CSV table of C-alpha atoms in Angstrom, one decimal:
chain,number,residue,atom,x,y,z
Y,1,UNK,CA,0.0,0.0,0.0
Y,2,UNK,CA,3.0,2.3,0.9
Y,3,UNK,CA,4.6,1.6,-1.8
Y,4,UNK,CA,1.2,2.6,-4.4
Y,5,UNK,CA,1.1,5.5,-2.9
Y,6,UNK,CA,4.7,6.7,-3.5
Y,7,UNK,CA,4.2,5.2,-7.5
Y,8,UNK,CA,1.4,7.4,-7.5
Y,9,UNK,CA,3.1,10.4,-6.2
Y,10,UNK,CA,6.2,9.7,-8.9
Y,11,UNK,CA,4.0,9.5,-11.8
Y,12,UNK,CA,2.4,13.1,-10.4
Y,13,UNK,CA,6.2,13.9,-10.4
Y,14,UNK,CA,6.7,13.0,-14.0
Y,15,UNK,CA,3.6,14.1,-15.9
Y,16,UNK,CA,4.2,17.7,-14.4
Y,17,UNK,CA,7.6,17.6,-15.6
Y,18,UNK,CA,6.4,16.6,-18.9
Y,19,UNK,CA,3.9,19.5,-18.8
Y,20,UNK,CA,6.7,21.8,-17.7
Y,21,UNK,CA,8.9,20.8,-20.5
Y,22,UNK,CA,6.6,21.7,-23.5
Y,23,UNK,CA,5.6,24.8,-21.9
Y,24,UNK,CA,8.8,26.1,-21.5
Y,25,UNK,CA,8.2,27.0,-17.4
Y,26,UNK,CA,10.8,25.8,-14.4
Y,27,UNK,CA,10.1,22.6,-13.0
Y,28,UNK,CA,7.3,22.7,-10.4
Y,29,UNK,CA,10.3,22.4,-7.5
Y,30,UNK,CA,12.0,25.7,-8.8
Y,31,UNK,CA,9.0,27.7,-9.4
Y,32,UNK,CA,6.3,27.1,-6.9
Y,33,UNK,CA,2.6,27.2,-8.1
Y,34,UNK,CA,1.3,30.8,-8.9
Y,35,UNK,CA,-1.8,32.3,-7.3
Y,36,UNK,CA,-4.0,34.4,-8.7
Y,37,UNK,CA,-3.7,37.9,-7.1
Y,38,UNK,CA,-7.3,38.8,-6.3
Y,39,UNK,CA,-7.7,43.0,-7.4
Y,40,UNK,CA,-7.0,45.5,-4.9
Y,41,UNK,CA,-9.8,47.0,-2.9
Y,42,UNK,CA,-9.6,50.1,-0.3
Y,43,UNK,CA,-9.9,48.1,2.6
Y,44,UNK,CA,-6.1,46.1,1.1
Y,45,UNK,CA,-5.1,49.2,-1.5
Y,46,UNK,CA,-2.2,50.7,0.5
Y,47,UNK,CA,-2.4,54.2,1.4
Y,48,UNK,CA,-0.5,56.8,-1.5
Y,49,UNK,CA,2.5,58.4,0.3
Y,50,UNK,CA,3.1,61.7,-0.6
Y,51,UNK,CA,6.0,62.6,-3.0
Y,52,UNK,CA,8.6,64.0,-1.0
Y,53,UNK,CA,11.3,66.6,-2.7
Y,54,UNK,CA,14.8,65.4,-2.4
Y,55,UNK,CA,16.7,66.5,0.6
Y,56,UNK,CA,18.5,69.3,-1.5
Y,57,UNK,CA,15.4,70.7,-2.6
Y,58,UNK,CA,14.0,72.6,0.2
Y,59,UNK,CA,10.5,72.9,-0.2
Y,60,UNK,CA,8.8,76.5,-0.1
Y,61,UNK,CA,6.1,77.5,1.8
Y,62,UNK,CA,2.7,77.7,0.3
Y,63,UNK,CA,1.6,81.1,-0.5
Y,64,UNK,CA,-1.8,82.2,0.9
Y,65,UNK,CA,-4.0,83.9,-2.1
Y,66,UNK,CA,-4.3,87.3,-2.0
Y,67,UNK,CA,-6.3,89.8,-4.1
Y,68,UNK,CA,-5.2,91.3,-7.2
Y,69,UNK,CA,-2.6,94.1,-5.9
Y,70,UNK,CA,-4.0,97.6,-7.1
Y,71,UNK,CA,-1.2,99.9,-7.7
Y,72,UNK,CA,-1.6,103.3,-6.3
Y,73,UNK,CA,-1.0,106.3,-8.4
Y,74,UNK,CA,2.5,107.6,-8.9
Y,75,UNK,CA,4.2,110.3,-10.2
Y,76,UNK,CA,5.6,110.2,-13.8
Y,77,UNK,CA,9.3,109.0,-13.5
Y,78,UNK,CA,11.1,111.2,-15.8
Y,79,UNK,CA,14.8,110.7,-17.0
Y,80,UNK,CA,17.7,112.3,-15.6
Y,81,UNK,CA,18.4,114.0,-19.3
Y,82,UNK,CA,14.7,114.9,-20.0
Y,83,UNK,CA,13.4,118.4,-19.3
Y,84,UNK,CA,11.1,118.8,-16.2
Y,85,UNK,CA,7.1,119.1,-17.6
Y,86,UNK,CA,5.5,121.8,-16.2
Y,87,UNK,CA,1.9,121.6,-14.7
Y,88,UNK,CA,-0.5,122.3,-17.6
Y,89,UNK,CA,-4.1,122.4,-17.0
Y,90,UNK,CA,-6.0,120.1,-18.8
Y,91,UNK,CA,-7.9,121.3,-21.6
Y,92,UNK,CA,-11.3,120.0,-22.7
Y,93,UNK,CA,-11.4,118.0,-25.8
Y,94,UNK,CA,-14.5,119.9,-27.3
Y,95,UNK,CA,-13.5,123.3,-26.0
Y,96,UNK,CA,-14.2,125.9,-29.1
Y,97,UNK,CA,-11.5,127.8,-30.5
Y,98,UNK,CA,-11.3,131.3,-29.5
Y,99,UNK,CA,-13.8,133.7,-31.6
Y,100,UNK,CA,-15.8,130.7,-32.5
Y,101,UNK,CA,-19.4,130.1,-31.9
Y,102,UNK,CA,-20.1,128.0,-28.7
Y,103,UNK,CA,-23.1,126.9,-30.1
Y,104,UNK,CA,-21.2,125.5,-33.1
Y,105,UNK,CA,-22.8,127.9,-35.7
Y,106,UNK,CA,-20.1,129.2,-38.2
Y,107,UNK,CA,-19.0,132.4,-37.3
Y,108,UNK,CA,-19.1,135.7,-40.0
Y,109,UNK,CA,-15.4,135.1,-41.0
Y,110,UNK,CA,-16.1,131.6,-41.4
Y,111,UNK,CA,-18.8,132.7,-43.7
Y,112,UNK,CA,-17.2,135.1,-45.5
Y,113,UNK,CA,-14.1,132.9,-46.4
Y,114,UNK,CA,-16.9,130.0,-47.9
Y,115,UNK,CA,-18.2,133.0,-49.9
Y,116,UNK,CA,-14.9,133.9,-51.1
Y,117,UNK,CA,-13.4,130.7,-51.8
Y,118,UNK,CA,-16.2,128.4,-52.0
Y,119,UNK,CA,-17.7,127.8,-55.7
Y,120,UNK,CA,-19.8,130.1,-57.5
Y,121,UNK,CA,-23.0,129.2,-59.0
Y,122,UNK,CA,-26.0,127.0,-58.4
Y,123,UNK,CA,-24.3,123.4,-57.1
Y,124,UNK,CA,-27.4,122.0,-59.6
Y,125,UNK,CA,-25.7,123.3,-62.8
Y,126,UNK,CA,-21.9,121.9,-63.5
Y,127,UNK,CA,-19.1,122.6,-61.8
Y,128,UNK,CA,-18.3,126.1,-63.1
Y,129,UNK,CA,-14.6,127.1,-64.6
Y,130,UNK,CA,-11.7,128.3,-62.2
Y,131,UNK,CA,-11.0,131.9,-62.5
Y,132,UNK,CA,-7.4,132.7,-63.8
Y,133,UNK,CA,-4.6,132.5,-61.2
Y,134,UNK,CA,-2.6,135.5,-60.5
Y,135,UNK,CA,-0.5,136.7,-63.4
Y,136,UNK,CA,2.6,138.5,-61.6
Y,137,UNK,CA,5.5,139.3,-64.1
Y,138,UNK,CA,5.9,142.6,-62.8
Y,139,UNK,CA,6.4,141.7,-59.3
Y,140,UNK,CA,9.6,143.4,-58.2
Y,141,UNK,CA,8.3,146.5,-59.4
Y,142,UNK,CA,5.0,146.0,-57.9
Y,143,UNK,CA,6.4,145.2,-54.3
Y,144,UNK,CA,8.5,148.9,-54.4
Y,145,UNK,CA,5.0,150.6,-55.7
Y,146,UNK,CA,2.9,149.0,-52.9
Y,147,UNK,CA,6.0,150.2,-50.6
Y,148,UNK,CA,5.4,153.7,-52.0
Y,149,UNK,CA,1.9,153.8,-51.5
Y,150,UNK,CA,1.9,152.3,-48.0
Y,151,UNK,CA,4.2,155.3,-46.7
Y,152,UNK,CA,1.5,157.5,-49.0
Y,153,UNK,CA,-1.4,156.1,-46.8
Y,154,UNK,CA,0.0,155.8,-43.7
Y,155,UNK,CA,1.2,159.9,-43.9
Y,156,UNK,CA,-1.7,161.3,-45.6
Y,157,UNK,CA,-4.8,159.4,-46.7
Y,158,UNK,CA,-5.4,157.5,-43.1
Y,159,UNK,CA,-4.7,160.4,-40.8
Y,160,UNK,CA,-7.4,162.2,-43.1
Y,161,UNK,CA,-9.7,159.3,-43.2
Y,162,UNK,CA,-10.0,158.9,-39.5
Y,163,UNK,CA,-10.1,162.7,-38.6
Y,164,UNK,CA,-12.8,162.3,-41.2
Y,165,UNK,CA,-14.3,159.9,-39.1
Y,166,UNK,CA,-13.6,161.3,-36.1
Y,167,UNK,CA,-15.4,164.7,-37.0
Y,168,UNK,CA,-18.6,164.2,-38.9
Y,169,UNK,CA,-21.3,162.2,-38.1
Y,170,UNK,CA,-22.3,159.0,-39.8
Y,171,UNK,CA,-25.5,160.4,-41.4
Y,172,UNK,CA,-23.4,163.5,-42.9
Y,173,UNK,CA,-20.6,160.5,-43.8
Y,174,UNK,CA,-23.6,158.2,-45.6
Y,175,UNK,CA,-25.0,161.4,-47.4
Y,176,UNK,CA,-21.2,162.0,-48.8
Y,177,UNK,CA,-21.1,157.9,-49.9
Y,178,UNK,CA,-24.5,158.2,-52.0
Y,179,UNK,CA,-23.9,161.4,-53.3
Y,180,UNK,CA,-20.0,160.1,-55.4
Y,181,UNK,CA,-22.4,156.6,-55.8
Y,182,UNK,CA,-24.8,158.4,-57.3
Y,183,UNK,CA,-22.8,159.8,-59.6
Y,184,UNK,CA,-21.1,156.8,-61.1
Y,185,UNK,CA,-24.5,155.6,-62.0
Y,186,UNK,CA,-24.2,156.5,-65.7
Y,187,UNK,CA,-21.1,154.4,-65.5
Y,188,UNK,CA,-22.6,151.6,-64.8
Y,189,UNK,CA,-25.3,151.9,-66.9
Y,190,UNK,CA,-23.3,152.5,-70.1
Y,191,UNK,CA,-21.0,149.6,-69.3
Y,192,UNK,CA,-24.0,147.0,-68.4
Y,193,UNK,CA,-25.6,147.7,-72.0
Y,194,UNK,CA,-22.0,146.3,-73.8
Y,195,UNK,CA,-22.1,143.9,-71.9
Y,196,UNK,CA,-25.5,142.7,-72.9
Y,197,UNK,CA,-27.6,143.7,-69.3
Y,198,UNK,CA,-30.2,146.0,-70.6
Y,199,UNK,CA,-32.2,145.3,-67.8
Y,200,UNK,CA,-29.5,146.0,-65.1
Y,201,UNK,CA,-28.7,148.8,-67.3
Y,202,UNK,CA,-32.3,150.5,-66.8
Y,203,UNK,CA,-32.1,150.0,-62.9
Y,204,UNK,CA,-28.6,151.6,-62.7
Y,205,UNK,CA,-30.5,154.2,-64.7
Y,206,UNK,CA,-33.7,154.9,-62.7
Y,207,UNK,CA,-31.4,154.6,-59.6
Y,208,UNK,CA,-29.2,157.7,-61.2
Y,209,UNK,CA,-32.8,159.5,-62.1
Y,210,UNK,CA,-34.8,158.5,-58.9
Y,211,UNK,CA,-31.9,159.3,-56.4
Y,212,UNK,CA,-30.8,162.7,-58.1
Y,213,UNK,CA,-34.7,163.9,-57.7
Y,214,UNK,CA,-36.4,162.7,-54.9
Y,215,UNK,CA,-32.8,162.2,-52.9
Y,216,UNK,CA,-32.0,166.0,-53.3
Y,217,UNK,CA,-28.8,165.3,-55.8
Y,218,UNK,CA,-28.0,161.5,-54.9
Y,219,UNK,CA,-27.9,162.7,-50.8
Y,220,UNK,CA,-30.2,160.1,-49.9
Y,221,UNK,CA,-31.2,156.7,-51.8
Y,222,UNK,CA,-34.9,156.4,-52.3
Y,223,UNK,CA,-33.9,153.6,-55.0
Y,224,UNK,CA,-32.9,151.2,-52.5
Y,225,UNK,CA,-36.4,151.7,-50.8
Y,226,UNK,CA,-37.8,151.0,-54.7
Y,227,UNK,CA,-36.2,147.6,-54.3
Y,228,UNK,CA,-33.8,148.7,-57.2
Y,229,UNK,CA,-29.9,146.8,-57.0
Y,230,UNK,CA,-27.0,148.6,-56.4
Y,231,UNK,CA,-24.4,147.0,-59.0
Y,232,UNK,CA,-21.2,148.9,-59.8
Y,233,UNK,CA,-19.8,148.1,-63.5
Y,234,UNK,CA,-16.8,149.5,-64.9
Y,235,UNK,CA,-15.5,149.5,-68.2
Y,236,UNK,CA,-12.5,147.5,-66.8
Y,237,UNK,CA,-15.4,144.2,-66.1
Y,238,UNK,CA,-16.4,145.3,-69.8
Y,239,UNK,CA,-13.2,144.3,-71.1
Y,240,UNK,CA,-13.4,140.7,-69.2
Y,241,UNK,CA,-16.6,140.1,-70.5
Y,242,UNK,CA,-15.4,140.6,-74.2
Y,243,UNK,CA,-12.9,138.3,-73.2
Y,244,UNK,CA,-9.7,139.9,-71.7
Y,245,UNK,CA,-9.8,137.3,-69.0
Y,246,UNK,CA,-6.2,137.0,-67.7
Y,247,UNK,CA,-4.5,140.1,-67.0
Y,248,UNK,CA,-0.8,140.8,-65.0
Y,249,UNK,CA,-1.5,142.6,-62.2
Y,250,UNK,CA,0.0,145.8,-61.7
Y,251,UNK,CA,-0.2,148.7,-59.0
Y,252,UNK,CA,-0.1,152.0,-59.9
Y,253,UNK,CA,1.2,155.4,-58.1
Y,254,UNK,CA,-1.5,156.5,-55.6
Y,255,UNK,CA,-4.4,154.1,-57.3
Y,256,UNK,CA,-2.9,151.0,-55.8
Y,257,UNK,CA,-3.7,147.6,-56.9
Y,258,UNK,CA,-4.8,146.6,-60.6
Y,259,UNK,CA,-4.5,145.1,-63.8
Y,260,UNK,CA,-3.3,145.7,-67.3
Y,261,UNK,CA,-7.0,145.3,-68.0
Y,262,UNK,CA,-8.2,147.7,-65.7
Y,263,UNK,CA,-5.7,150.5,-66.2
Y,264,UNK,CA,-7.3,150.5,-69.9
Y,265,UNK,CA,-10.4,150.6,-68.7
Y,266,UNK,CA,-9.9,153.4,-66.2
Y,267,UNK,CA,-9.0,155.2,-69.7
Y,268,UNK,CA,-12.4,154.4,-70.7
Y,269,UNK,CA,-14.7,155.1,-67.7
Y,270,UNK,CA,-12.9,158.7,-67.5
Y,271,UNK,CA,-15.1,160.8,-70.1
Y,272,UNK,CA,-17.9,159.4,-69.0
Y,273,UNK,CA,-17.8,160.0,-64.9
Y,274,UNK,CA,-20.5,163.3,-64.8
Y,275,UNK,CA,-17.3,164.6,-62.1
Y,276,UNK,CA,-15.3,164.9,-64.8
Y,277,UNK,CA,-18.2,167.4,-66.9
Y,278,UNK,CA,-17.8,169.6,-64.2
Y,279,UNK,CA,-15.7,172.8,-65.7
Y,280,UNK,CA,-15.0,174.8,-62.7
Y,281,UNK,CA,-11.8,173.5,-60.8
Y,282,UNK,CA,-13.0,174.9,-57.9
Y,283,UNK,CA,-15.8,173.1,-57.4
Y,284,UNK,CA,-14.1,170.2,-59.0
Y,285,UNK,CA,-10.8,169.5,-57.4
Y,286,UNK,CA,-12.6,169.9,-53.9
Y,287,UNK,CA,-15.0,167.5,-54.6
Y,288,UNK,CA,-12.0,165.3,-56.0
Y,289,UNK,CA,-10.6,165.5,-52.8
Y,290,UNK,CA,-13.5,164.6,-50.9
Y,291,UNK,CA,-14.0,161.5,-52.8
Y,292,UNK,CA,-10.7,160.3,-51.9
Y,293,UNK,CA,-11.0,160.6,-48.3
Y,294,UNK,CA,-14.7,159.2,-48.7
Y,295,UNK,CA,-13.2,155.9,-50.5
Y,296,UNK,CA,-10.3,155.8,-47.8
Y,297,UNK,CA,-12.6,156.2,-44.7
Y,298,UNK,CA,-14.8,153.2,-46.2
Y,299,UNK,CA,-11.6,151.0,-46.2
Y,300,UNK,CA,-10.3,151.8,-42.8
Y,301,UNK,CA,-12.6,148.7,-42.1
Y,302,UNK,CA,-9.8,146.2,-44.1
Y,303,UNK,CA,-6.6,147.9,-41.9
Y,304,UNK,CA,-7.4,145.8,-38.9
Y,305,UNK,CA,-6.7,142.6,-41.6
Y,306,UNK,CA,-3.7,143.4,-42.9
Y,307,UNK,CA,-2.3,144.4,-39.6
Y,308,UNK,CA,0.4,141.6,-38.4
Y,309,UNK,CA,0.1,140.1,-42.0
Y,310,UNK,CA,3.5,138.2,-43.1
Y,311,UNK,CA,3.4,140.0,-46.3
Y,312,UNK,CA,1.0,142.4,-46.8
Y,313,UNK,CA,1.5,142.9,-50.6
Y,314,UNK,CA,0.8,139.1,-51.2
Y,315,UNK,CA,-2.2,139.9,-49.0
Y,316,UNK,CA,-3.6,142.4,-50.8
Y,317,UNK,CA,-3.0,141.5,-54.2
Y,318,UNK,CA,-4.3,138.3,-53.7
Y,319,UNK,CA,-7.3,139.5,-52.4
Y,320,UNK,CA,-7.8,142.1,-54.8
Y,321,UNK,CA,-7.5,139.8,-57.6
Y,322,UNK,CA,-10.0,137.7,-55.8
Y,323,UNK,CA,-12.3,140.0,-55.6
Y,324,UNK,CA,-12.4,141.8,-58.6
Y,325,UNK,CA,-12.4,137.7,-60.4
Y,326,UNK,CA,-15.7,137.6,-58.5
Y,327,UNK,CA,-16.9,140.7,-59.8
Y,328,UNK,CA,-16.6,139.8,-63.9
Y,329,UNK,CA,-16.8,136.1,-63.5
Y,330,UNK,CA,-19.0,135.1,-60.4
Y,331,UNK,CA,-21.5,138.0,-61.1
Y,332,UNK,CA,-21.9,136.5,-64.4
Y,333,UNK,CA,-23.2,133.2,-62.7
Y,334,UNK,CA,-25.4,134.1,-60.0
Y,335,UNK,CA,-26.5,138.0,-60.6
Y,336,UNK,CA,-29.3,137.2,-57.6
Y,337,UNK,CA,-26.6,135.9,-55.4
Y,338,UNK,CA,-27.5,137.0,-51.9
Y,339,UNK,CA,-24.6,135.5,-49.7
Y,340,UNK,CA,-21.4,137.8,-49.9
Y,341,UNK,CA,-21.1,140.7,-47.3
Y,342,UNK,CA,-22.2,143.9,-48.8
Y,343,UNK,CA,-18.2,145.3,-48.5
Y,344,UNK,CA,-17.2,142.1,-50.3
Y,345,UNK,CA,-20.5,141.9,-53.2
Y,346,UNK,CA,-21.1,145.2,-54.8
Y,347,UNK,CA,-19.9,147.8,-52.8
Y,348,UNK,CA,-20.0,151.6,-53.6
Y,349,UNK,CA,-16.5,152.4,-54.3
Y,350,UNK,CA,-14.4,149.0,-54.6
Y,351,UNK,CA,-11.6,150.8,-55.5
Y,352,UNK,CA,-10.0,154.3,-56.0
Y,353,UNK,CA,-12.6,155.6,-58.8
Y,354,UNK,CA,-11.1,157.6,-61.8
Y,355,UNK,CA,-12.6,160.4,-61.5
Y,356,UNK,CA,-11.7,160.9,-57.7
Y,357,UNK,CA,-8.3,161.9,-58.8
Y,358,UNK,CA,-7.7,165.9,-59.0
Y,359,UNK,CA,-7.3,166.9,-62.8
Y,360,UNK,CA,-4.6,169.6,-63.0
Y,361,UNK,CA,-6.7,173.1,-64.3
Y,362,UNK,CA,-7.0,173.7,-68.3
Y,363,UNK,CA,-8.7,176.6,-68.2
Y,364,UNK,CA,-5.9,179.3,-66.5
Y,365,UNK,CA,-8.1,179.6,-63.1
């Protein structure tokens, strides 16, 4: 019976070792039978150790939150080589320029420069032409002229012009203004028939008629009550119509600013100014006179403009030549045009007229 049992036992022996052979695995007395290791659970799962830094790592110290630091305002840091800024006090960013209209309304210059430089014209019709540029050959010859004049003015004509001021009263000063208006009349109305303005040219004459009757010699101006214009036209606007549009500028002794154009037509307005009819250079020259310091006193207006100018020649050339532009070319587009200033439209005297210069006596007296 023993000896079954330990047959038994060595033919256990052998069939493992037979088993362990094609499997490739250790026999079962080097490698003892493997148990299934059952999955971990939390009650067995060993507790996860924290990972310690090494040694030479000392490990820092938590930080505690904090709130988002707020920095407090600090003066401007400004470098050693940089100039100091001085303390300027702050300016609003809609605050109007000086002279401008706060409630944002263009002001009168503002108004008068869009006149000036801003198209002529209904905007419904095309886009009219340019008028010429300034034409300047003459310049150096100009600039010693206006030189001449300037000490002229500033010697004689402006003292007289604001003593004239000064000493009579505006209604006396208005009467004077219609009266030498009133006689340039006949100008006009001569020089709006060539250029084809008959009906201009009958106003200008029932102004002349109507203000030398019922306005006791052209004193007053009934006409304007009569809802007649006032347009000045000289033969020198004649001669742009018929073509002469680009003329050199030139300014002449004691007339001042104008153009080759216009000195010829000075030579044509001459005979007929009714000043110049009057034989007696007595009563002439005087009244010669007065018309000059009448013209001058209207233009002490424009002195406060060219004061401080950079170059008062360019100034008043160009603005001359602007004007008198306006005057043949713009009139011609908008003859109902409402918007220029009356000084800057169709004032009474827009320059020195002809006939307020003194003719030297013919007759002996």
């Amino acid at each position: 019976m023993k000896a079954a049992g330990t047959d038994a036992a060595a033919a256990r022996k052998c069939v493992a070792a037979t088993i362990d052979g094609e499997t490739g695995r250790p026999p079962a007395e080097a490698q003892p039978p493997s148990t299934p290791t059952p999955p971990p659970t939390d009650e067995t799962q060993p507790p996860a150790t924290p990972t310690v830094p090494p040694p030479s790592e000392p490990v820092p110290p938590p930080v505690p939150p904090t709130e988002p630091a707020t920095t407090p305002p600090t003066e401007q840091v400004t470098p050693p080589d940089a100039p100091v800024p001085t303390d300027i006090p702050p300016t609003p960013v809609d605050a109007p320029e000086p002279g401008a209209d706060v409630q944002g309304e263009p002001t009168q210059a503002e108004r008068d420069f869009d006149d000036i430089y801003g198209q002529y014209g209904d905007p419904n019709l095309p886009t009219p032409m340019a008028p010429p540029a300034v034409y300047d050959p003459w310049e150096r010859y100009n600039r010693g002229m206006h030189k001449f004049n300037n000490a002229v003015d500033r010697t004689v004509a402006r003292p007289l012009a604001r003593g004239y001021v000064k000493v009579v009263p505006r209604p006396f000063r208005l009467g004077v203004s219609n009266f030498f208006n009133n006689l340039g009349q006949p100008v006009s109305a001569i020089n709006a028939l060539l250029q084809g303005k008959p009906k201009q040219a009958g106003q200008s004459l029932g102004r002349f008629l109507l203000n030398s009757t019922l306005g006791i010699g052209g004193i007053f101006d009934p006409a304007s009550d009569a809802k007649l214009p006032n347009k000045s036209e000289d033969f020198g606007q004649t001669l742009g119509i018929w073509g002469w549009k680009n003329s050199r500028f030139v300014e002449l002794p004691l007339f001042g600013p104008r153009t080759l154009r216009d000195s010829f037509g000075m030579v044509g307005d001459a005979p007929l100014s009714p000043l110049r009819q009057v034989e007696a250079d007595r009563v002439r020259i005087p009244l010669q006179g007065l018309q000059l310091v009448d013209v001058r006193a209207q233009l002490l207006a424009t002195d406060s403009f060219r004061e401080g100018a950079e170059d008062d020649y360019t100034l008043v050339r160009d603005a001359w030549i602007q004007r008198r532009n306006y005057q043949i070319f713009g009139d011609r587009m908008r003859d109902e045009d409402q918007s220029l200033p009356d000084y800057l439209r169709d004032d009474t005297n827009p320059q020195v007229p002809v006939d307020a210069m003194p003719v030297m006596p013919t007759d002996g007296s």
